[in-house]
Amino acid sequence: MPRRHLLSTPALLVAGGYLVALAVAAVIALTAGDLGVLSRVTLSVEAGEDVAATWPNVLALVPAGMAVAWALWQGLRGPLAGPPPELDRDTRWLRVALYAAAASWLLFPLMASWPWWAAVLDTVVMSVLVLRFHPVLARDLAHADRVRAVGVVGYGGAAAAALLVVLDVPVPGLLPVICGLAALIWTVLVLRAQRRDGRWQPATVRYGIVSVVLALAAPLIGLLPFGPATLLDAAAVIGGALGMVWLARSAHDLADPRHQPAPHPSTAM
């Protein structure tokens, strides 16, 4: 019998409500020839004027919406019900940072555009996550201090670049590339350390791996000379949703009741 999570019912209601909205938007797109509602539900932006409500475009966006629904379910349901294990201070703060990073992903559906402050907030939250991961995973990370430095360069640099844009200061062309590569390397190294650590479920790590693979594949998808016009955007949404699942599940797993230490034989009688 599946084990119950702390917030299963509200998470199911939210994810189910989103799926209903997705189905209605898909029907509108196919019957009225208007991709606007479906694009807003799945991509959080209005469809471009040159993007038609064709079967390929709709079929690309629907899986993206399903990934969003799955992310809502996985993220909002919370950890497994039961007494959580005792967590040290560093681990408690890591859980807070993981939930904050996962919650920042929820800003996308709530905004018609991505304002500068949201971009800065997202990168700052991820920078804090880099710092909070370090003391918890240091034993599983080779050259842990260097890994932390790479993460700070990736997300801290991205935050600085966003502020420079706001201040109308020229941003070096290579800075976004360097920050993106550093953030990607940090994520790969953290996933590797999580896989070695018994506190995270293998499925949690796999979500992170797939999100990284999609991030790497995105440039290749953009170079395809054929396929739906919405394919690249849909892949980005799916990758972001799986990344959110990785963050949320990483926090859930730290409070998994199954991580309680086994009772001593003398007290188990």
mmCIF file with all atom_site columns, N, CA and C in Angstrom, residues 111-143:
data_model
loop_
_atom_site.group_PDB
_atom_site.id
_atom_site.type_symbol
_atom_site.label_atom_id
_atom_site.label_alt_id
_atom_site.label_comp_id
_atom_site.label_asym_id
_atom_site.label_entity_id
_atom_site.label_seq_id
_atom_site.pdbx_PDB_ins_code
_atom_site.Cartn_x
_atom_site.Cartn_y
_atom_site.Cartn_z
_atom_site.occupancy
_atom_site.B_iso_or_equiv
_atom_site.pdbx_formal_charge
_atom_site.auth_seq_id
_atom_site.auth_comp_id
_atom_site.auth_asym_id
_atom_site.auth_atom_id
_atom_site.pdbx_PDB_model_num
ATOM 1  N N  . MET A 1 111 ? 3.346  34.908 -13.542 1.00 0.00 ? 111 MET A N  1
ATOM 2  C CA . MET A 1 111 ? 3.771  36.163 -14.155 1.00 0.00 ? 111 MET A CA 1
ATOM 3  C C  . MET A 1 111 ? 3.654  36.091 -15.664 1.00 0.00 ? 111 MET A C  1
ATOM 4  N N  . ALA A 1 112 ? 3.129  37.181 -16.235 1.00 0.00 ? 112 ALA A N  1
ATOM 5  C CA . ALA A 1 112 ? 3.033  37.247 -17.696 1.00 0.00 ? 112 ALA A CA 1
ATOM 6  C C  . ALA A 1 112 ? 4.406  37.460 -18.323 1.00 0.00 ? 112 ALA A C  1
ATOM 7  N N  . SER A 1 113 ? 5.330  38.049 -17.573 1.00 0.00 ? 113 SER A N  1
ATOM 8  C CA . SER A 1 113 ? 6.703  38.238 -18.036 1.00 0.00 ? 113 SER A CA 1
ATOM 9  C C  . SER A 1 113 ? 7.637  37.997 -16.861 1.00 0.00 ? 113 SER A C  1
ATOM 10 N N  . TRP A 1 114 ? 8.915  37.880 -17.137 1.00 0.00 ? 114 TRP A N  1
ATOM 11 C CA . TRP A 1 114 ? 9.905  37.575 -16.108 1.00 0.00 ? 114 TRP A CA 1
ATOM 12 C C  . TRP A 1 114 ? 10.652 38.860 -15.764 1.00 0.00 ? 114 TRP A C  1
ATOM 13 N N  . PRO A 1 115 ? 10.200 39.615 -14.732 1.00 0.00 ? 115 PRO A N  1
ATOM 14 C CA . PRO A 1 115 ? 10.822 40.899 -14.410 1.00 0.00 ? 115 PRO A CA 1
ATOM 15 C C  . PRO A 1 115 ? 12.231 40.725 -13.858 1.00 0.00 ? 115 PRO A C  1
ATOM 16 N N  . TRP A 1 116 ? 12.980 41.813 -13.822 1.00 0.00 ? 116 TRP A N  1
ATOM 17 C CA . TRP A 1 116 ? 14.381 41.746 -13.385 1.00 0.00 ? 116 TRP A CA 1
ATOM 18 C C  . TRP A 1 116 ? 14.508 41.259 -11.952 1.00 0.00 ? 116 TRP A C  1
ATOM 19 N N  . TRP A 1 117 ? 13.584 41.698 -11.091 1.00 0.00 ? 117 TRP A N  1
ATOM 20 C CA . TRP A 1 117 ? 13.717 41.328 -9.683  1.00 0.00 ? 117 TRP A CA 1
ATOM 21 C C  . TRP A 1 117 ? 13.486 39.839 -9.474  1.00 0.00 ? 117 TRP A C  1
ATOM 22 N N  . ALA A 1 118 ? 12.626 39.242 -10.317 1.00 0.00 ? 118 ALA A N  1
ATOM 23 C CA . ALA A 1 118 ? 12.387 37.803 -10.204 1.00 0.00 ? 118 ALA A CA 1
ATOM 24 C C  . ALA A 1 118 ? 13.634 37.025 -10.641 1.00 0.00 ? 118 ALA A C  1
ATOM 25 N N  . ALA A 1 119 ? 14.295 37.511 -11.701 1.00 0.00 ? 119 ALA A N  1
ATOM 26 C CA . ALA A 1 119 ? 15.527 36.857 -12.148 1.00 0.00 ? 119 ALA A CA 1
ATOM 27 C C  . ALA A 1 119 ? 16.602 36.946 -11.079 1.00 0.00 ? 119 ALA A C  1
ATOM 28 N N  . VAL A 1 120 ? 16.725 38.125 -10.440 1.00 0.00 ? 120 VAL A N  1
ATOM 29 C CA . VAL A 1 120 ? 17.713 38.292 -9.375  1.00 0.00 ? 120 VAL A CA 1
ATOM 30 C C  . VAL A 1 120 ? 17.359 37.405 -8.183  1.00 0.00 ? 120 VAL A C  1
ATOM 31 N N  . LEU A 1 121 ? 16.070 37.381 -7.804  1.00 0.00 ? 121 LEU A N  1
ATOM 32 C CA . LEU A 1 121 ? 15.635 36.565 -6.673  1.00 0.00 ? 121 LEU A CA 1
ATOM 33 C C  . LEU A 1 121 ? 15.946 35.098 -6.905  1.00 0.00 ? 121 LEU A C  1
ATOM 34 N N  . ASP A 1 122 ? 15.671 34.614 -8.101  1.00 0.00 ? 122 ASP A N  1
ATOM 35 C CA . ASP A 1 122 ? 15.898 33.207 -8.422  1.00 0.00 ? 122 ASP A CA 1
ATOM 36 C C  . ASP A 1 122 ? 17.375 32.850 -8.283  1.00 0.00 ? 122 ASP A C  1
ATOM 37 N N  . THR A 1 123 ? 18.251 33.694 -8.828  1.00 0.00 ? 123 THR A N  1
ATOM 38 C CA . THR A 1 123 ? 19.685 33.396 -8.770  1.00 0.00 ? 123 THR A CA 1
ATOM 39 C C  . THR A 1 123 ? 20.239 33.550 -7.350  1.00 0.00 ? 123 THR A C  1
ATOM 40 N N  . VAL A 1 124 ? 19.709 34.504 -6.595  1.00 0.00 ? 124 VAL A N  1
ATOM 41 C CA . VAL A 1 124 ? 20.151 34.671 -5.209  1.00 0.00 ? 124 VAL A CA 1
ATOM 42 C C  . VAL A 1 124 ? 19.746 33.452 -4.376  1.00 0.00 ? 124 VAL A C  1
ATOM 43 N N  . VAL A 1 125 ? 18.509 32.982 -4.563  1.00 0.00 ? 125 VAL A N  1
ATOM 44 C CA . VAL A 1 125 ? 18.054 31.797 -3.829  1.00 0.00 ? 125 VAL A CA 1
ATOM 45 C C  . VAL A 1 125 ? 18.931 30.593 -4.155  1.00 0.00 ? 125 VAL A C  1
ATOM 46 N N  . MET A 1 126 ? 19.276 30.435 -5.429  1.00 0.00 ? 126 MET A N  1
ATOM 47 C CA . MET A 1 126 ? 20.140 29.321 -5.815  1.00 0.00 ? 126 MET A CA 1
ATOM 48 C C  . MET A 1 126 ? 21.548 29.490 -5.252  1.00 0.00 ? 126 MET A C  1
ATOM 49 N N  . SER A 1 127 ? 22.023 30.729 -5.144  1.00 0.00 ? 127 SER A N  1
ATOM 50 C CA . SER A 1 127 ? 23.341 30.962 -4.542  1.00 0.00 ? 127 SER A CA 1
ATOM 51 C C  . SER A 1 127 ? 23.339 30.538 -3.078  1.00 0.00 ? 127 SER A C  1
ATOM 52 N N  . VAL A 1 128 ? 22.252 30.849 -2.367  1.00 0.00 ? 128 VAL A N  1
ATOM 53 C CA . VAL A 1 128 ? 22.128 30.425 -0.973  1.00 0.00 ? 128 VAL A CA 1
ATOM 54 C C  . VAL A 1 128 ? 22.101 28.900 -0.893  1.00 0.00 ? 128 VAL A C  1
ATOM 55 N N  . LEU A 1 129 ? 21.412 28.272 -1.844  1.00 0.00 ? 129 LEU A N  1
ATOM 56 C CA . LEU A 1 129 ? 21.348 26.807 -1.861  1.00 0.00 ? 129 LEU A CA 1
ATOM 57 C C  . LEU A 1 129 ? 22.745 26.210 -2.027  1.00 0.00 ? 129 LEU A C  1
ATOM 58 N N  . VAL A 1 130 ? 23.554 26.820 -2.886  1.00 0.00 ? 130 VAL A N  1
ATOM 59 C CA . VAL A 1 130 ? 24.937 26.359 -3.062  1.00 0.00 ? 130 VAL A CA 1
ATOM 60 C C  . VAL A 1 130 ? 25.672 26.356 -1.722  1.00 0.00 ? 130 VAL A C  1
ATOM 61 N N  . LEU A 1 131 ? 25.520 27.438 -0.973  1.00 0.00 ? 131 LEU A N  1
ATOM 62 C CA . LEU A 1 131 ? 26.214 27.559 0.306   1.00 0.00 ? 131 LEU A CA 1
ATOM 63 C C  . LEU A 1 131 ? 25.668 26.580 1.345   1.00 0.00 ? 131 LEU A C  1
ATOM 64 N N  . ARG A 1 132 ? 24.361 26.304 1.312   1.00 0.00 ? 132 ARG A N  1
ATOM 65 C CA . ARG A 1 132 ? 23.758 25.394 2.291   1.00 0.00 ? 132 ARG A CA 1
ATOM 66 C C  . ARG A 1 132 ? 24.038 23.934 1.956   1.00 0.00 ? 132 ARG A C  1
ATOM 67 N N  . PHE A 1 133 ? 24.223 23.606 0.673   1.00 0.00 ? 133 PHE A N  1
ATOM 68 C CA . PHE A 1 133 ? 24.549 22.234 0.290   1.00 0.00 ? 133 PHE A CA 1
ATOM 69 C C  . PHE A 1 133 ? 25.958 21.858 0.762   1.00 0.00 ? 133 PHE A C  1
ATOM 70 N N  . HIS A 1 134 ? 26.851 22.833 0.775   1.00 0.00 ? 134 HIS A N  1
ATOM 71 C CA . HIS A 1 134 ? 28.263 22.544 1.014   1.00 0.00 ? 134 HIS A CA 1
ATOM 72 C C  . HIS A 1 134 ? 28.528 21.816 2.322   1.00 0.00 ? 134 HIS A C  1
ATOM 73 N N  . PRO A 1 135 ? 28.058 22.316 3.496   1.00 0.00 ? 135 PRO A N  1
ATOM 74 C CA . PRO A 1 135 ? 28.377 21.608 4.743   1.00 0.00 ? 135 PRO A CA 1
ATOM 75 C C  . PRO A 1 135 ? 27.713 20.236 4.866   1.00 0.00 ? 135 PRO A C  1
ATOM 76 N N  . VAL A 1 136 ? 26.587 20.045 4.182   1.00 0.00 ? 136 VAL A N  1
ATOM 77 C CA . VAL A 1 136 ? 25.868 18.775 4.293   1.00 0.00 ? 136 VAL A CA 1
ATOM 78 C C  . VAL A 1 136 ? 26.491 17.703 3.413   1.00 0.00 ? 136 VAL A C  1
ATOM 79 N N  . LEU A 1 137 ? 27.016 18.108 2.252   1.00 0.00 ? 137 LEU A N  1
ATOM 80 C CA . LEU A 1 137 ? 27.559 17.137 1.307   1.00 0.00 ? 137 LEU A CA 1
ATOM 81 C C  . LEU A 1 137 ? 29.074 17.145 1.240   1.00 0.00 ? 137 LEU A C  1
ATOM 82 N N  . ALA A 1 138 ? 29.730 17.905 2.109   1.00 0.00 ? 138 ALA A N  1
ATOM 83 C CA . ALA A 1 138 ? 31.181 18.050 2.004   1.00 0.00 ? 138 ALA A CA 1
ATOM 84 C C  . ALA A 1 138 ? 31.903 16.704 2.042   1.00 0.00 ? 138 ALA A C  1
ATOM 85 N N  . ARG A 1 139 ? 31.392 15.761 2.836   1.00 0.00 ? 139 ARG A N  1
ATOM 86 C CA . ARG A 1 139 ? 32.072 14.466 2.965   1.00 0.00 ? 139 ARG A CA 1
ATOM 87 C C  . ARG A 1 139 ? 31.977 13.644 1.680   1.00 0.00 ? 139 ARG A C  1
ATOM 88 N N  . ASP A 1 140 ? 30.956 13.923 0.840   1.00 0.00 ? 140 ASP A N  1
ATOM 89 C CA . ASP A 1 140 ? 30.756 13.159 -0.385  1.00 0.00 ? 140 ASP A CA 1
ATOM 90 C C  . ASP A 1 140 ? 31.270 13.886 -1.622  1.00 0.00 ? 140 ASP A C  1
ATOM 91 N N  . LEU A 1 141 ? 31.822 15.092 -1.428  1.00 0.00 ? 141 LEU A N  1
ATOM 92 C CA . LEU A 1 141 ? 32.299 15.891 -2.553  1.00 0.00 ? 141 LEU A CA 1
ATOM 93 C C  . LEU A 1 141 ? 33.819 15.945 -2.537  1.00 0.00 ? 141 LEU A C  1
ATOM 94 N N  . ALA A 1 142 ? 34.430 15.484 -3.617  1.00 0.00 ? 142 ALA A N  1
ATOM 95 C CA . ALA A 1 142 ? 35.863 15.673 -3.755  1.00 0.00 ? 142 ALA A CA 1
ATOM 96 C C  . ALA A 1 142 ? 36.121 17.157 -4.036  1.00 0.00 ? 142 ALA A C  1
ATOM 97 N N  . HIS A 1 143 ? 37.105 17.714 -3.322  1.00 0.00 ? 143 HIS A N  1
ATOM 98 C CA . HIS A 1 143 ? 37.415 19.137 -3.471  1.00 0.00 ? 143 HIS A CA 1
ATOM 99 C C  . HIS A 1 143 ? 36.163 19.987 -3.238  1.00 0.00 ? 143 HIS A C  1
#
